[in-house]
Coordinates of C-alpha atoms in Angstrom, one line a residue:
Chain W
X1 CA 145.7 81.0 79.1
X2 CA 144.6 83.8 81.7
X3 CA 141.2 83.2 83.6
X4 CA 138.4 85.3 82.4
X5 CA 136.9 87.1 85.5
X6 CA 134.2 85.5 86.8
X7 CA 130.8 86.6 87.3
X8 CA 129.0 85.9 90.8
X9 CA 125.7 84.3 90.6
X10 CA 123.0 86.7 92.2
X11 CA 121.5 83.2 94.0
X12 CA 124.8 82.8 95.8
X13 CA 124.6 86.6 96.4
X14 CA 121.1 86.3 98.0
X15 CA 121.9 84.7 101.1
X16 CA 124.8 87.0 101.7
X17 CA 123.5 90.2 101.7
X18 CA 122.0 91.1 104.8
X19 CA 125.8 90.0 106.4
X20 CA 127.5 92.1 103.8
X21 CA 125.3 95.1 105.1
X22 CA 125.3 94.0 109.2
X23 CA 129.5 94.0 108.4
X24 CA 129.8 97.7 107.1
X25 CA 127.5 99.1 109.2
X26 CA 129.0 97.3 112.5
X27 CA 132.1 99.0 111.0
X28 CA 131.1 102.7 111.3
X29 CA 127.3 104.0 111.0
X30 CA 126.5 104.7 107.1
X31 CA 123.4 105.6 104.9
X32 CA 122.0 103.3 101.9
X33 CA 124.1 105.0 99.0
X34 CA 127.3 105.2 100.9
X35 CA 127.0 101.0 101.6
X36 CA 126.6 100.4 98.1
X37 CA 129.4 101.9 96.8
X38 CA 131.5 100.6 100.0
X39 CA 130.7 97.3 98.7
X40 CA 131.3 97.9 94.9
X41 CA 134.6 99.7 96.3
X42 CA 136.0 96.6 98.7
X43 CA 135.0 93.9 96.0
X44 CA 137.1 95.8 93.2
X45 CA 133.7 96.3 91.3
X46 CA 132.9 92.5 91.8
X47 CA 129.6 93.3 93.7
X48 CA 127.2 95.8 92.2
X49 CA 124.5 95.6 93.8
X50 CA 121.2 97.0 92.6
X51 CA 119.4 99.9 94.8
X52 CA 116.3 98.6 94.7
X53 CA 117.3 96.1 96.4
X54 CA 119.7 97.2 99.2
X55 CA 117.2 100.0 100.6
X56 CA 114.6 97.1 101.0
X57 CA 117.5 95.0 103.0
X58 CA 118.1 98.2 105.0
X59 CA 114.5 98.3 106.0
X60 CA 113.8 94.4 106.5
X61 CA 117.2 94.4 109.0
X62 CA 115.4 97.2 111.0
X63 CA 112.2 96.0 111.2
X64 CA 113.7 93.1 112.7
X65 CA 115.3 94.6 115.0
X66 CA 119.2 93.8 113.7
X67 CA 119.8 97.6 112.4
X68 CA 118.7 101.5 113.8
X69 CA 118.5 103.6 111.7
X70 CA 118.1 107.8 112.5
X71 CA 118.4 110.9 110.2
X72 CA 121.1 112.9 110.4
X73 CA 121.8 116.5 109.2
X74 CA 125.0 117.3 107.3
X75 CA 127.1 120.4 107.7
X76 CA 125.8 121.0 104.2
X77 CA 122.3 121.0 105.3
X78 CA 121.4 117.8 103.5
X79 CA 119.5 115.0 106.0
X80 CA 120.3 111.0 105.4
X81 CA 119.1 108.2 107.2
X82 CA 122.1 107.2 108.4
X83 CA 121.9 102.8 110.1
X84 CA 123.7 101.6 113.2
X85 CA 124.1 98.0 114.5
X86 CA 122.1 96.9 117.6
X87 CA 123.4 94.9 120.1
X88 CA 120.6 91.5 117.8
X89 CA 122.6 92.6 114.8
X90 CA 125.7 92.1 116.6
X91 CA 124.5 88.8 117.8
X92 CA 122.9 87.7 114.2
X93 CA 126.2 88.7 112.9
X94 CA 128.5 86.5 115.0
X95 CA 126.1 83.7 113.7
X96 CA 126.2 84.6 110.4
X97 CA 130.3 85.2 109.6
X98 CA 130.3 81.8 111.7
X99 CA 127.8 79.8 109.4
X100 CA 129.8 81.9 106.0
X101 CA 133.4 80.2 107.9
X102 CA 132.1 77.3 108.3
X103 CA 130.7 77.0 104.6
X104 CA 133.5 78.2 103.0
X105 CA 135.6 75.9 104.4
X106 CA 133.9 72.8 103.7
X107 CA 133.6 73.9 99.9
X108 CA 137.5 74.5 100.4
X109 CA 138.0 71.2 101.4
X110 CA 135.9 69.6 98.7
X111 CA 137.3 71.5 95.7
X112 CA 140.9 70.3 97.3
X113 CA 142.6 67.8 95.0
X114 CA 142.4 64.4 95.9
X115 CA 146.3 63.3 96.9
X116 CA 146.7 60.0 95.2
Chain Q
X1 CA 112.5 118.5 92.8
X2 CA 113.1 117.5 89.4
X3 CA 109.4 116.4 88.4
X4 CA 111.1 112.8 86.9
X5 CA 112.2 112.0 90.4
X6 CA 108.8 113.7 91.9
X7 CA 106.4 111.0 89.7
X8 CA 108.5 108.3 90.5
X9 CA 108.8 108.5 94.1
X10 CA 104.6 109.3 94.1
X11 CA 104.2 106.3 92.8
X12 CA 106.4 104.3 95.0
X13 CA 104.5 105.9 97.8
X14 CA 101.0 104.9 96.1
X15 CA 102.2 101.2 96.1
X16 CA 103.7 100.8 99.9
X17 CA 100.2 100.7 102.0
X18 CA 102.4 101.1 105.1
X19 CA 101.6 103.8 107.5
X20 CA 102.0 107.6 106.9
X21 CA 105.0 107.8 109.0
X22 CA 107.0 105.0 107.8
X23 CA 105.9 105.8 104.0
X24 CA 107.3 109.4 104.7
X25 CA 110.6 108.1 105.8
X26 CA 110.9 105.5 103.0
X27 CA 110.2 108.0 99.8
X28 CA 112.9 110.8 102.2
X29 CA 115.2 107.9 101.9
X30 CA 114.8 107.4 98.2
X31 CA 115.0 111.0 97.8
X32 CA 118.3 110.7 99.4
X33 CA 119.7 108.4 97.1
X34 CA 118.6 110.2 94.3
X35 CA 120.1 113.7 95.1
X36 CA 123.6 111.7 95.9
X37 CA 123.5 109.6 92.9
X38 CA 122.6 112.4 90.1
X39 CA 125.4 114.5 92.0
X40 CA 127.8 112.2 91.5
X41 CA 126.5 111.0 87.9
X42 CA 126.8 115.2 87.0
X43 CA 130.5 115.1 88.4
X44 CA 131.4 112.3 86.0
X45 CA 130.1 114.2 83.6
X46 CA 126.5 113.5 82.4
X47 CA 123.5 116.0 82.1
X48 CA 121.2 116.8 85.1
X49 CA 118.3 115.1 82.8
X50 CA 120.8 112.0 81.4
X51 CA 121.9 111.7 85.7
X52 CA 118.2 111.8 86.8
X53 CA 117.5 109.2 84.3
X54 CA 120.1 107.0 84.9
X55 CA 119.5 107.5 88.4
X56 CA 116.0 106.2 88.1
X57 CA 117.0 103.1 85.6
X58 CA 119.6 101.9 88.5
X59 CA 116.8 102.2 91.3
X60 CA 114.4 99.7 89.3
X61 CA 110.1 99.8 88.9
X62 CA 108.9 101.8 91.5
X63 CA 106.3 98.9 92.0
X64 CA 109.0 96.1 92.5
X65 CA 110.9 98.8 95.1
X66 CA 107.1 99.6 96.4
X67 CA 106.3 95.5 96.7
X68 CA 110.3 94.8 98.3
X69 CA 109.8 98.0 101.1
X70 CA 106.3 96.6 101.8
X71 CA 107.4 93.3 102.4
X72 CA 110.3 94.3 104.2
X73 CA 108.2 96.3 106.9
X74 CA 104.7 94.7 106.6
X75 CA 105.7 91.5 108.7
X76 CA 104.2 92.3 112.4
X77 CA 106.3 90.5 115.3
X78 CA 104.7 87.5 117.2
X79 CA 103.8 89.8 119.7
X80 CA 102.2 92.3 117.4
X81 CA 100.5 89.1 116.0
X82 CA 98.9 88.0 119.5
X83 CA 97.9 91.8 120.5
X84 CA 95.7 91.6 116.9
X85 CA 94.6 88.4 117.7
X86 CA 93.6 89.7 121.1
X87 CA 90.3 91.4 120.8
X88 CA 89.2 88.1 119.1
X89 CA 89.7 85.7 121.8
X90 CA 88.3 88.6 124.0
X91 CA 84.6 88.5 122.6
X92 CA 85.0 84.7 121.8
X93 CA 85.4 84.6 125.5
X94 CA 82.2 86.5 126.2
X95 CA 81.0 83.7 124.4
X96 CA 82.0 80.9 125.6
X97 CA 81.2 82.3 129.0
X98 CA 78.2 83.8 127.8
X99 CA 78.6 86.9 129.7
X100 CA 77.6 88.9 126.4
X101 CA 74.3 89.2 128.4
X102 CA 75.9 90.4 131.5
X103 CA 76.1 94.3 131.2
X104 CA 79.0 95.0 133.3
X105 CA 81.1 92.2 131.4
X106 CA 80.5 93.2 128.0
X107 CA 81.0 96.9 128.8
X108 CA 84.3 96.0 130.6
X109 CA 85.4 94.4 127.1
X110 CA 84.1 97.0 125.1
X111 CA 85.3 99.5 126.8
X112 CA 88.5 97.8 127.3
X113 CA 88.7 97.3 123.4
X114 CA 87.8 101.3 123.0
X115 CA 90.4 102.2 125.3
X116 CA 92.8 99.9 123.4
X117 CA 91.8 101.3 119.8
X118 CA 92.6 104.9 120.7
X119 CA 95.6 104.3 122.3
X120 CA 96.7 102.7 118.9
X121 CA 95.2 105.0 116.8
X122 CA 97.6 108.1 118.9
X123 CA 100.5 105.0 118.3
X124 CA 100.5 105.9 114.8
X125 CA 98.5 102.7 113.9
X126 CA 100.3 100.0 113.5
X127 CA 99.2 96.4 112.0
X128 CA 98.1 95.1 114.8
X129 CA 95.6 97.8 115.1
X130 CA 92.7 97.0 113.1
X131 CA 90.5 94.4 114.6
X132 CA 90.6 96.2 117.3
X133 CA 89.0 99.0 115.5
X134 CA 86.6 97.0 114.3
X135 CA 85.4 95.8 117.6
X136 CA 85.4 99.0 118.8
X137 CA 82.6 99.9 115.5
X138 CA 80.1 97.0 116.9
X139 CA 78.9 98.9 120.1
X140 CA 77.7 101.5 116.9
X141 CA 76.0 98.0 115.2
X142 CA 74.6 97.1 118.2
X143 CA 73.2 100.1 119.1
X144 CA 71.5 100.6 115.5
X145 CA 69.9 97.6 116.1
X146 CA 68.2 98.3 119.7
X147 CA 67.1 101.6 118.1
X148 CA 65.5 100.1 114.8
X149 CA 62.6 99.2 116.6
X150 CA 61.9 103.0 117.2
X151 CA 61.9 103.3 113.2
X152 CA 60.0 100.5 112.7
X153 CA 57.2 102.0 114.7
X154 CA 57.0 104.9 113.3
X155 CA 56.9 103.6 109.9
X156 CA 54.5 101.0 110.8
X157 CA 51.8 104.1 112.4
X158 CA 53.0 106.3 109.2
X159 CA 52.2 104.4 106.1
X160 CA 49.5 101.4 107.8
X161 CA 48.1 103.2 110.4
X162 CA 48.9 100.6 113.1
X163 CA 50.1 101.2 116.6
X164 CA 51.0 104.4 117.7
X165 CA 53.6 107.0 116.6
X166 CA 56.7 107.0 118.8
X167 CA 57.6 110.8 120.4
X168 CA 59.0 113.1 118.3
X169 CA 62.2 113.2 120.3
X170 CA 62.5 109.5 120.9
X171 CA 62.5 109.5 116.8
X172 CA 65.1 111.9 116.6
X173 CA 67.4 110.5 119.0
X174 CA 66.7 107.4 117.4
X175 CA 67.7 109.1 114.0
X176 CA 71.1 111.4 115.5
X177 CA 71.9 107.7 117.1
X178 CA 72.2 105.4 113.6
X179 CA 73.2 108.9 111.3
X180 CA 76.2 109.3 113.7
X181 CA 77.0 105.5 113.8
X182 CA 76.5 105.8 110.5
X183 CA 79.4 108.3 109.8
X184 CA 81.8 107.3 112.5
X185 CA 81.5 103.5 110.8
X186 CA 81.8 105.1 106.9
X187 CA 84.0 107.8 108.0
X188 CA 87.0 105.0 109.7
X189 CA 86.4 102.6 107.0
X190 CA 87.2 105.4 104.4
X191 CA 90.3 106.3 106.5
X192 CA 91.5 102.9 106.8
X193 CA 91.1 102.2 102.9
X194 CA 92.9 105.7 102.4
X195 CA 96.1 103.3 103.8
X196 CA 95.3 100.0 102.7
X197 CA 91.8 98.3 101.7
X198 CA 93.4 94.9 103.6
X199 CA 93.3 96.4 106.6
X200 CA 90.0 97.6 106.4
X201 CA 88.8 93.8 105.1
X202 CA 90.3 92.9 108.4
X203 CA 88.5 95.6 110.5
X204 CA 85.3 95.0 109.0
X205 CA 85.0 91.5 109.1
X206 CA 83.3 90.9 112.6
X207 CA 80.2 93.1 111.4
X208 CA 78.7 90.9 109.2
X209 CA 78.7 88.0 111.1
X210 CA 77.3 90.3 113.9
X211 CA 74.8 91.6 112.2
X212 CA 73.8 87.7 110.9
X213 CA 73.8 86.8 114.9
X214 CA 71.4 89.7 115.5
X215 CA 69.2 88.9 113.0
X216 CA 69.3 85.5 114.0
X217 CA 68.5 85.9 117.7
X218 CA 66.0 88.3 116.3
X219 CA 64.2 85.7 114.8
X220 CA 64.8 83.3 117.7
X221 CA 62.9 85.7 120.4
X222 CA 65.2 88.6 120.4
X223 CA 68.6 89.2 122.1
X224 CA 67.4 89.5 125.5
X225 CA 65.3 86.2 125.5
X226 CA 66.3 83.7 128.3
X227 CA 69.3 81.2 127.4
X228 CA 68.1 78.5 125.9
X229 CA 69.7 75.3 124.6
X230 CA 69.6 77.0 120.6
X231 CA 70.8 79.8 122.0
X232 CA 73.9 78.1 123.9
X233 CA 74.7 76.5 120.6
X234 CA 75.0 79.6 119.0
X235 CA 77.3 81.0 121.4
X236 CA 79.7 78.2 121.3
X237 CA 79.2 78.7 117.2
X238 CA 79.9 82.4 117.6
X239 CA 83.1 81.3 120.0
X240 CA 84.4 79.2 117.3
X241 CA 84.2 81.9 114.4
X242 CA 85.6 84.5 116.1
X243 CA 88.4 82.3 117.1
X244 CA 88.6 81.5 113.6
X245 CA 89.2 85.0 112.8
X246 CA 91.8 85.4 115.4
X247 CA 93.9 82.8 113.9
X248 CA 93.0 85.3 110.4
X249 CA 94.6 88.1 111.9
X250 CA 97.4 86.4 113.6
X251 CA 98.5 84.9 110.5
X252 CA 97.8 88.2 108.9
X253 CA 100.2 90.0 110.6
X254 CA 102.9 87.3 110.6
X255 CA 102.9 87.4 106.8
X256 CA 105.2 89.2 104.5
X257 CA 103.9 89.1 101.3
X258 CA 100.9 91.0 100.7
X259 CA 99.6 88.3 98.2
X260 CA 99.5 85.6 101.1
X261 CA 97.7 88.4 103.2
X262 CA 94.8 88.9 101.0
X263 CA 94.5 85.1 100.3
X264 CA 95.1 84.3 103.9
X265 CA 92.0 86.7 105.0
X266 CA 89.5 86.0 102.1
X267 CA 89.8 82.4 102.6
X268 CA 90.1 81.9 106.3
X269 CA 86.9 85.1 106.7
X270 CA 85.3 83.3 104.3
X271 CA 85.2 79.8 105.8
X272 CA 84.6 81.3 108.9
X273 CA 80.9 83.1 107.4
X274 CA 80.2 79.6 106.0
X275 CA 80.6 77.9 108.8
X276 CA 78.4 80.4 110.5
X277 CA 75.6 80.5 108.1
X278 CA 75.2 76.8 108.5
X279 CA 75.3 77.0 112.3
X280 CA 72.5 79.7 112.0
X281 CA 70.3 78.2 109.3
X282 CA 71.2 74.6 109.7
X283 CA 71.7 72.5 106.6
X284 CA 71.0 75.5 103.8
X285 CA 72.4 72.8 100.9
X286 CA 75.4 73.7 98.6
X287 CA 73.7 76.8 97.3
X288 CA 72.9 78.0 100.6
X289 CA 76.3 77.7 101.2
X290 CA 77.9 79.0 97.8
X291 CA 76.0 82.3 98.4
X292 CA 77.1 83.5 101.8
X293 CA 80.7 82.7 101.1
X294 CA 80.5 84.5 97.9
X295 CA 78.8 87.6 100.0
X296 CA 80.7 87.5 102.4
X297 CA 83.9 87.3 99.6
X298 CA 81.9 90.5 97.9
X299 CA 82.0 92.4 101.6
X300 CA 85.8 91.3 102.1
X301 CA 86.9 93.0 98.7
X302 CA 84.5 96.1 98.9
X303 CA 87.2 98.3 100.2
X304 CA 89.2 97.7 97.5
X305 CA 86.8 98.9 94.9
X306 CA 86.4 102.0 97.2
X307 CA 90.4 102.2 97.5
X308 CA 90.1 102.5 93.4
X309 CA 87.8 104.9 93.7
X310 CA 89.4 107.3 96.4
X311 CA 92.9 106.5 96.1
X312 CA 96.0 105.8 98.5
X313 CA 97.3 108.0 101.2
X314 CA 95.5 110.4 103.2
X315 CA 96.5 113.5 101.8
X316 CA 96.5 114.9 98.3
X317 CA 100.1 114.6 96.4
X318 CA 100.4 118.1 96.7
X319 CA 99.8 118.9 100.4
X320 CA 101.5 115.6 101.1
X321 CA 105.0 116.5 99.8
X322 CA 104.4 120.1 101.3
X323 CA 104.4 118.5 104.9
X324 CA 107.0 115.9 104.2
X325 CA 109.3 119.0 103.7
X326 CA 108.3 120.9 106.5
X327 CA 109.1 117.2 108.2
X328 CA 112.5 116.9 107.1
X329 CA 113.4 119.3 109.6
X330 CA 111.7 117.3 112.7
X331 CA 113.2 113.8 111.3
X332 CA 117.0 114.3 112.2
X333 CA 117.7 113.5 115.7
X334 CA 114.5 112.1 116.6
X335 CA 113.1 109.3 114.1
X336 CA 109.5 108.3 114.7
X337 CA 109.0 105.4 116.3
X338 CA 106.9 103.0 113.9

């Protein structure tokens, strides 16, 4: 019988975001919209995440200190507040993907069968 | 601006209680999202109305996103916490020292406090901001009180007939002096509650305990009576409230959640007035002490019933999305610092 797909659990979600966001911004600069359907796009759909809550995220990361962000105008003529890493995001990062390694591989090794 | 989108965002903005520019660049963001997402809703196919409301639906309450971009920017950084905690530990000091009754000390830290207030006020005001302000109004206080006397005269000679009637000009300087404190105190409280009635709790709160002090001292012999062991005791009392209140403010601007704020600064203010009154007027009994906290609770919340009554933000919808417009085209390449 074929798995169902599962559905993530927004706790487990919760913890996450902010390294989901310091990631794809330490990739390239990019504006709230565009970061939410990066995400949606990578996962295969897996992560939706809500608006009202990345934009807040944005913000919070700014505040302290982790992200920049500046408004840009388009060749269009449009304006977007478009976030860049700082050199404390970089750093919060490292710590971050390291504690998310390290976490992933101890729950790894638990779910492992026992050998007999 | 489809009016949906207008409403929604206004009231986003009339929940945030940050500061003009950082309120500005939050609803511009917003706006962002929206004209992306109901452009790319109308290429799948749906209606500009269906998009917008779909649009809307996906971004949530505008209170929960109002309550999740005010926590998200409200918390001040330990420094910002120690600069409000500052002006505090400054008159605490005069205290403690007693060099309240030296001129040139006290105008030093007054005029230090001034000096500090403006330079925050051209900042853009941030959080850390406001008891500073409200230092700066006590010189106003103070000076209301030395004139009173004036007033007192001239009613005493105008309606019993005793002593003699102060000069004319003496009563009208007297009368420019507390009309303009007056204003200047009613005009930056109203401005303050225009952003957020907390902050003007937290501005306001040294007055009353102040005003208590000079009556006090009043009673005692007057403020310039020589220092004696009562008097000392006050002092160190006075020391120990406004150091109370620096801890209020420090914690204040620490915070994140604008619920822990408010109870943070009614209850800490509060003890603080108690503790005060029964340093003044010694063992006033439970009663005694029931009704200064509860007055000084009453004070603490006043803004807020004027917030209600003159509303958030200090400009008008209209004239405030006319300027964020004309804004749009300063924001890109230089954001404001915040």
């Amino acid at each position: 019988m074929k798995d169902k797909p599962s559905k993530y659990v927004p706790e487990l979600l919760r913890g996450s975001t902010d390294t989901l966001l310091l990631f794809l911004i330490q990739e390239r600069h990019a504006y709230g919209y565009q970061l939410i359907k990066e995400i949606g796009r990578r996962s295969h759909g897996y992560f939706q995440f809500k608006e009202g809550t990345v934009y807040p995220a944005l913000h919070r990361l700014e505040n302290e200190g982790l992200l920049e962000g500046e408004w840009q105008e388009l060749p269009n003529g449009q304006v977007r507040r478009y976030y860049r890493i700082t050199e404390k995001g970089k750093y919060a990062l490292r710590g971050k993907m390291a504690t998310w390694r390290d976490f992933t591989s101890a729950v790894n090794l638990v779910f492992r069968p026992v050998e007999a | 601006m489809l009016p949906e989108i207008r409403s929604y965002l206004d009231e986003v903005r009339s929940h945030l209680h940050l500061d003009p520019a950082t309120e500005m660049q939050i609803v511009r963001e917003v706006y962002t999202y929206f004209r992306d997402s109901v452009d790319e809703l109308q290429a799948n196919g749906l209606s500009e109305s269906e998009a917008t409301k779909a649009a809307i639906e996906s971004f949530g309450r505008p209170r929960v996103v109002a309550r999740r971009m005010y926590e998200a920017r409200s918390k001040g950084s330990e420094i910002e916490a120690a600069i409000s905690c500052l002006p505090h530990l400054i008159i605490a000091g005069l205290f403690i020292s007693q060099l309240w009754r030296n001129p040139f000390w006290a105008s030093i830290a007054f005029v230090s406090i001034v000096c500090v207030t403006l330079y925050g006020w051209w900042r853009g005001k941030p959080s850390w901001l406001y008891p500073w302000v409200g230092y700066s109004l006590l010189p106003l206080l103070i000076g209301g009180y030395a004139a009173a006397p004036v007033l007192g005269q001239a009613a005493s000679s105008l309606f019993w007939g005793s002593g003699s009637f102060p000069s004319v000009w003496a009563l009208l300087l007297v009368l420019a002096l507390i009309g303009s404190s007056l204003w200047i105190i009613v005009s930056t409280t109203i401005r303050v509650v225009r952003r957020d009635w907390i902050l003007a709790s937290l501005m306001l709160v040294p007055l009353p305990i102040v005003g208590a002090w000079l009556l006090d001292l009043e009673q005692a012999g007057g403020v310039f009576q020589g220092a004696t062991a009562s008097v000392h005791q006050l002092d160190m009392s006075m020391a120990l409230a406004f150091i109370t209140l620096g801890v209020a403010s420090a914690t204040f601007v620490r915070l994140r959640q604008r619920v822990l704020k408010v109870g943070a600064l009614l209850m800490v203010c509060t003890i603080a007035a108690a503790a005060i009154g029964h340093s003044f007027w010694g063992d006033y009994g439970f009663f005694g002490l029931l009704a200064t906290s509860l007055l000084m609770l009453v004070f603490l919340l006043s803004p807020a019933l004027i917030e209600a009554k003159i509303g958030h933000g200090e400009q008008s919808g209209e004239a405030w999305w006319e300027s964020s417009m004309r804004w749009e085209e300063a924001l890109v390449g230089h954001d404001r610092p915040v």
